[in-house]
């Protein structure tokens, strides 16, 4: 699976979040070329601050594998992971994360911090940025513009 194909699937998950009134972030976890988990943000629906798309994917993939270690997996996500999600990726020993839009406010895969490559941590997660970034950014921008209009 190419990074482009993986991100298109993550965008489909982000659209589901958008349609449900959730911040439109989607994620897909792939192992050996096969999708093993798909998820989108569910914080509002579940009233759970940890219900980010990445966290959901990591949980599902670990359950499917029967092991919390995911070094042979790639996570595709539409927005640069936050500190919580980047930390969970490192803790799961995730092999790689590929993201679309950068997050200059909370992004921890290169924007404000590079948590997956912190030398103080035991394992590393490689990351690739800016795959279909404009498409990912457009969905987020449309969502927040719509929210501002309905809440003003």
PDB file of C-alpha atoms in Angstrom:
ATOM      1  CA  UNK A   1       0.000   0.000   0.000  1.00  0.00           C
ATOM      2  CA  UNK A   2       1.312   3.437  -0.886  1.00  0.00           C
ATOM      3  CA  UNK A   3       1.253   6.388   1.506  1.00  0.00           C
ATOM      4  CA  UNK A   4      -1.201   8.100  -0.845  1.00  0.00           C
ATOM      5  CA  UNK A   5      -3.604   5.111  -0.698  1.00  0.00           C
ATOM      6  CA  UNK A   6      -3.326   4.888   3.081  1.00  0.00           C
ATOM      7  CA  UNK A   7      -4.067   8.575   3.484  1.00  0.00           C
ATOM      8  CA  UNK A   8      -7.096   8.375   1.197  1.00  0.00           C
ATOM      9  CA  UNK A   9      -8.529   5.731   3.530  1.00  0.00           C
ATOM     10  CA  UNK A  10      -7.748   7.899   6.563  1.00  0.00           C
ATOM     11  CA  UNK A  11      -9.536  10.791   4.841  1.00  0.00           C
ATOM     12  CA  UNK A  12     -12.620   8.599   4.411  1.00  0.00           C
ATOM     13  CA  UNK A  13     -12.560   8.026   8.182  1.00  0.00           C
ATOM     14  CA  UNK A  14     -12.126  11.767   8.774  1.00  0.00           C
ATOM     15  CA  UNK A  15     -15.235  12.390   6.669  1.00  0.00           C
ATOM     16  CA  UNK A  16     -17.186  10.043   8.966  1.00  0.00           C
ATOM     17  CA  UNK A  17     -16.065  12.157  11.928  1.00  0.00           C
ATOM     18  CA  UNK A  18     -17.094  15.323  10.106  1.00  0.00           C
ATOM     19  CA  UNK A  19     -20.535  13.867   9.325  1.00  0.00           C
ATOM     20  CA  UNK A  20     -20.969  12.941  13.007  1.00  0.00           C
ATOM     21  CA  UNK A  21     -20.065  16.443  14.216  1.00  0.00           C
ATOM     22  CA  UNK A  22     -16.659  15.339  15.483  1.00  0.00           C
ATOM     23  CA  UNK A  23     -13.395  17.082  14.667  1.00  0.00           C
ATOM     24  CA  UNK A  24     -12.580  15.464  11.296  1.00  0.00           C
ATOM     25  CA  UNK A  25      -9.535  13.359  12.000  1.00  0.00           C
ATOM     26  CA  UNK A  26      -9.330   9.832  10.654  1.00  0.00           C
ATOM     27  CA  UNK A  27      -6.804   7.047  10.971  1.00  0.00           C
ATOM     28  CA  UNK A  28      -6.046   3.669   9.413  1.00  0.00           C
ATOM     29  CA  UNK A  29      -3.495   1.174  10.689  1.00  0.00           C
ATOM     30  CA  UNK A  30      -1.845  -1.152   8.191  1.00  0.00           C
ATOM     31  CA  UNK A  31       0.247  -4.267   8.781  1.00  0.00           C
ATOM     32  CA  UNK A  32       1.766  -6.353   5.970  1.00  0.00           C
ATOM     33  CA  UNK A  33      -0.193  -4.352   3.403  1.00  0.00           C
ATOM     34  CA  UNK A  34      -3.565  -5.055   5.057  1.00  0.00           C
ATOM     35  CA  UNK A  35      -5.815  -2.707   6.994  1.00  0.00           C
ATOM     36  CA  UNK A  36      -6.173  -4.019  10.531  1.00  0.00           C
ATOM     37  CA  UNK A  37      -7.908  -1.005  12.107  1.00  0.00           C
ATOM     38  CA  UNK A  38      -9.875   2.069  11.056  1.00  0.00           C
ATOM     39  CA  UNK A  39     -11.129   4.833  13.295  1.00  0.00           C
ATOM     40  CA  UNK A  40     -12.078   8.473  13.541  1.00  0.00           C
ATOM     41  CA  UNK A  41     -12.356  10.962  16.369  1.00  0.00           C
ATOM     42  CA  UNK A  42     -15.111  10.112  18.855  1.00  0.00           C
ATOM     43  CA  UNK A  43     -14.412  12.453  21.785  1.00  0.00           C
ATOM     44  CA  UNK A  44     -17.814  14.156  21.621  1.00  0.00           C
ATOM     45  CA  UNK A  45     -19.750  10.953  21.019  1.00  0.00           C
ATOM     46  CA  UNK A  46     -18.047   8.966  23.779  1.00  0.00           C
ATOM     47  CA  UNK A  47     -17.407  11.932  26.128  1.00  0.00           C
ATOM     48  CA  UNK A  48     -13.837  10.663  26.257  1.00  0.00           C
ATOM     49  CA  UNK A  49     -10.803  12.946  25.914  1.00  0.00           C
ATOM     50  CA  UNK A  50      -8.685   9.970  24.800  1.00  0.00           C
ATOM     51  CA  UNK A  51     -10.996   8.979  21.921  1.00  0.00           C
ATOM     52  CA  UNK A  52      -8.709  10.373  19.229  1.00  0.00           C
ATOM     53  CA  UNK A  53      -8.593   8.485  15.931  1.00  0.00           C
ATOM     54  CA  UNK A  54      -5.004   7.355  16.545  1.00  0.00           C
ATOM     55  CA  UNK A  55      -5.748   6.011  20.032  1.00  0.00           C
ATOM     56  CA  UNK A  56      -8.752   4.092  18.732  1.00  0.00           C
ATOM     57  CA  UNK A  57      -6.662   2.559  15.928  1.00  0.00           C
ATOM     58  CA  UNK A  58      -3.830   1.564  18.234  1.00  0.00           C
ATOM     59  CA  UNK A  59      -6.282  -0.126  20.633  1.00  0.00           C
ATOM     60  CA  UNK A  60      -8.069  -1.999  17.855  1.00  0.00           C
ATOM     61  CA  UNK A  61      -4.837  -3.099  16.190  1.00  0.00           C
ATOM     62  CA  UNK A  62      -3.339  -4.345  19.461  1.00  0.00           C
ATOM     63  CA  UNK A  63      -6.505  -6.312  20.212  1.00  0.00           C
ATOM     64  CA  UNK A  64      -6.546  -7.790  16.705  1.00  0.00           C
ATOM     65  CA  UNK A  65      -2.885  -8.770  16.971  1.00  0.00           C
ATOM     66  CA  UNK A  66      -3.122  -9.994  20.551  1.00  0.00           C
ATOM     67  CA  UNK A  67      -0.055  -7.932  21.419  1.00  0.00           C
ATOM     68  CA  UNK A  68       0.405  -4.290  22.380  1.00  0.00           C
ATOM     69  CA  UNK A  69       3.658  -4.073  20.404  1.00  0.00           C
ATOM     70  CA  UNK A  70       3.144  -2.797  16.846  1.00  0.00           C
ATOM     71  CA  UNK A  71       6.633  -2.428  15.296  1.00  0.00           C
ATOM     72  CA  UNK A  72       5.476  -3.983  12.031  1.00  0.00           C
ATOM     73  CA  UNK A  73       2.651  -1.475  11.525  1.00  0.00           C
ATOM     74  CA  UNK A  74       2.087   1.893   9.859  1.00  0.00           C
ATOM     75  CA  UNK A  75      -0.526   4.353  11.057  1.00  0.00           C
ATOM     76  CA  UNK A  76      -2.000   6.794   8.535  1.00  0.00           C
ATOM     77  CA  UNK A  77      -3.655   9.818  10.157  1.00  0.00           C
ATOM     78  CA  UNK A  78      -5.012  13.021   8.664  1.00  0.00           C
ATOM     79  CA  UNK A  79      -3.626  15.361  11.348  1.00  0.00           C
ATOM     80  CA  UNK A  80      -0.227  15.398  13.027  1.00  0.00           C
ATOM     81  CA  UNK A  81      -0.493  13.494  16.317  1.00  0.00           C
ATOM     82  CA  UNK A  82      -0.822  15.383  19.594  1.00  0.00           C
ATOM     83  CA  UNK A  83       1.367  14.636  22.650  1.00  0.00           C
ATOM     84  CA  UNK A  84      -0.984  11.911  23.900  1.00  0.00           C
ATOM     85  CA  UNK A  85      -1.184  10.113  20.574  1.00  0.00           C
ATOM     86  CA  UNK A  86       2.515  10.494  19.790  1.00  0.00           C
ATOM     87  CA  UNK A  87       3.273   9.092  23.236  1.00  0.00           C
ATOM     88  CA  UNK A  88       0.969   6.120  22.656  1.00  0.00           C
ATOM     89  CA  UNK A  89       2.672   5.453  19.318  1.00  0.00           C
ATOM     90  CA  UNK A  90       6.074   5.346  20.995  1.00  0.00           C
ATOM     91  CA  UNK A  91       4.759   3.194  23.852  1.00  0.00           C
ATOM     92  CA  UNK A  92       3.267   0.720  21.357  1.00  0.00           C
ATOM     93  CA  UNK A  93       6.579   0.655  19.504  1.00  0.00           C
ATOM     94  CA  UNK A  94       4.723   1.592  16.314  1.00  0.00           C
ATOM     95  CA  UNK A  95       6.999   1.253  13.311  1.00  0.00           C
ATOM     96  CA  UNK A  96       5.847   4.328  11.403  1.00  0.00           C
ATOM     97  CA  UNK A  97       3.253   7.077  11.286  1.00  0.00           C
ATOM     98  CA  UNK A  98       2.264   8.984   8.160  1.00  0.00           C
ATOM     99  CA  UNK A  99       0.238  12.156   8.584  1.00  0.00           C
ATOM    100  CA  UNK A 100      -1.419  14.709   6.366  1.00  0.00           C
ATOM    101  CA  UNK A 101      -1.868  18.156   7.901  1.00  0.00           C
ATOM    102  CA  UNK A 102       0.667  19.587  10.324  1.00  0.00           C
ATOM    103  CA  UNK A 103      -0.611  20.916  13.654  1.00  0.00           C
ATOM    104  CA  UNK A 104       1.387  24.013  14.647  1.00  0.00           C
ATOM    105  CA  UNK A 105      -0.431  24.206  18.014  1.00  0.00           C
ATOM    106  CA  UNK A 106      -0.261  20.619  19.324  1.00  0.00           C
ATOM    107  CA  UNK A 107       1.668  18.560  16.781  1.00  0.00           C
ATOM    108  CA  UNK A 108       4.327  16.305  18.285  1.00  0.00           C
ATOM    109  CA  UNK A 109       5.806  14.766  15.146  1.00  0.00           C
ATOM    110  CA  UNK A 110       7.901  17.728  14.108  1.00  0.00           C
ATOM    111  CA  UNK A 111       5.796  20.865  14.594  1.00  0.00           C
ATOM    112  CA  UNK A 112       6.159  21.845  18.254  1.00  0.00           C
ATOM    113  CA  UNK A 113       8.083  18.774  19.338  1.00  0.00           C
ATOM    114  CA  UNK A 114       9.418  15.492  17.935  1.00  0.00           C
ATOM    115  CA  UNK A 115       8.286  13.061  20.611  1.00  0.00           C
ATOM    116  CA  UNK A 116       8.772   9.910  18.484  1.00  0.00           C
ATOM    117  CA  UNK A 117      12.483  10.709  18.206  1.00  0.00           C
ATOM    118  CA  UNK A 118      13.171  11.930  21.726  1.00  0.00           C
ATOM    119  CA  UNK A 119      16.491  10.332  22.741  1.00  0.00           C
ATOM    120  CA  UNK A 120      15.233   9.973  26.323  1.00  0.00           C
ATOM    121  CA  UNK A 121      12.641   7.415  25.211  1.00  0.00           C
ATOM    122  CA  UNK A 122      13.391   3.741  24.732  1.00  0.00           C
ATOM    123  CA  UNK A 123      11.899   3.286  21.256  1.00  0.00           C
ATOM    124  CA  UNK A 124      11.461   5.389  18.142  1.00  0.00           C
ATOM    125  CA  UNK A 125       8.628   5.772  15.659  1.00  0.00           C
ATOM    126  CA  UNK A 126       9.577   6.991  12.200  1.00  0.00           C
ATOM    127  CA  UNK A 127       7.264   9.603  10.706  1.00  0.00           C
ATOM    128  CA  UNK A 128       6.443  11.054   7.314  1.00  0.00           C
ATOM    129  CA  UNK A 129       4.562  14.346   6.953  1.00  0.00           C
ATOM    130  CA  UNK A 130       2.471  16.208   4.395  1.00  0.00           C
ATOM    131  CA  UNK A 131       0.815  13.331   2.533  1.00  0.00           C
ATOM    132  CA  UNK A 132      -2.339  14.805   0.963  1.00  0.00           C
ATOM    133  CA  UNK A 133      -1.887  17.689   3.392  1.00  0.00           C
ATOM    134  CA  UNK A 134      -4.093  20.107   1.441  1.00  0.00           C
ATOM    135  CA  UNK A 135      -7.016  17.653   1.387  1.00  0.00           C
ATOM    136  CA  UNK A 136      -6.646  17.027   5.123  1.00  0.00           C
ATOM    137  CA  UNK A 137      -6.392  20.752   5.864  1.00  0.00           C
ATOM    138  CA  UNK A 138      -9.425  21.545   3.694  1.00  0.00           C
ATOM    139  CA  UNK A 139     -11.652  19.162   5.635  1.00  0.00           C
ATOM    140  CA  UNK A 140     -10.520  20.614   8.968  1.00  0.00           C
ATOM    141  CA  UNK A 141     -10.917  24.196   7.736  1.00  0.00           C
ATOM    142  CA  UNK A 142     -14.448  23.529   6.418  1.00  0.00           C
ATOM    143  CA  UNK A 143     -15.446  21.917   9.715  1.00  0.00           C
ATOM    144  CA  UNK A 144     -14.229  24.794  11.880  1.00  0.00           C
ATOM    145  CA  UNK A 145     -15.681  27.443   9.548  1.00  0.00           C
ATOM    146  CA  UNK A 146     -19.054  25.691   9.730  1.00  0.00           C
ATOM    147  CA  UNK A 147     -18.829  25.503  13.540  1.00  0.00           C
ATOM    148  CA  UNK A 148     -18.011  29.191  13.836  1.00  0.00           C
ATOM    149  CA  UNK A 149     -21.022  30.074  11.668  1.00  0.00           C
ATOM    150  CA  UNK A 150     -23.468  27.905  13.634  1.00  0.00           C
ATOM    151  CA  UNK A 151     -22.147  28.950  17.053  1.00  0.00           C
ATOM    152  CA  UNK A 152     -22.008  32.701  16.438  1.00  0.00           C
TER     153      UNK A 152
END
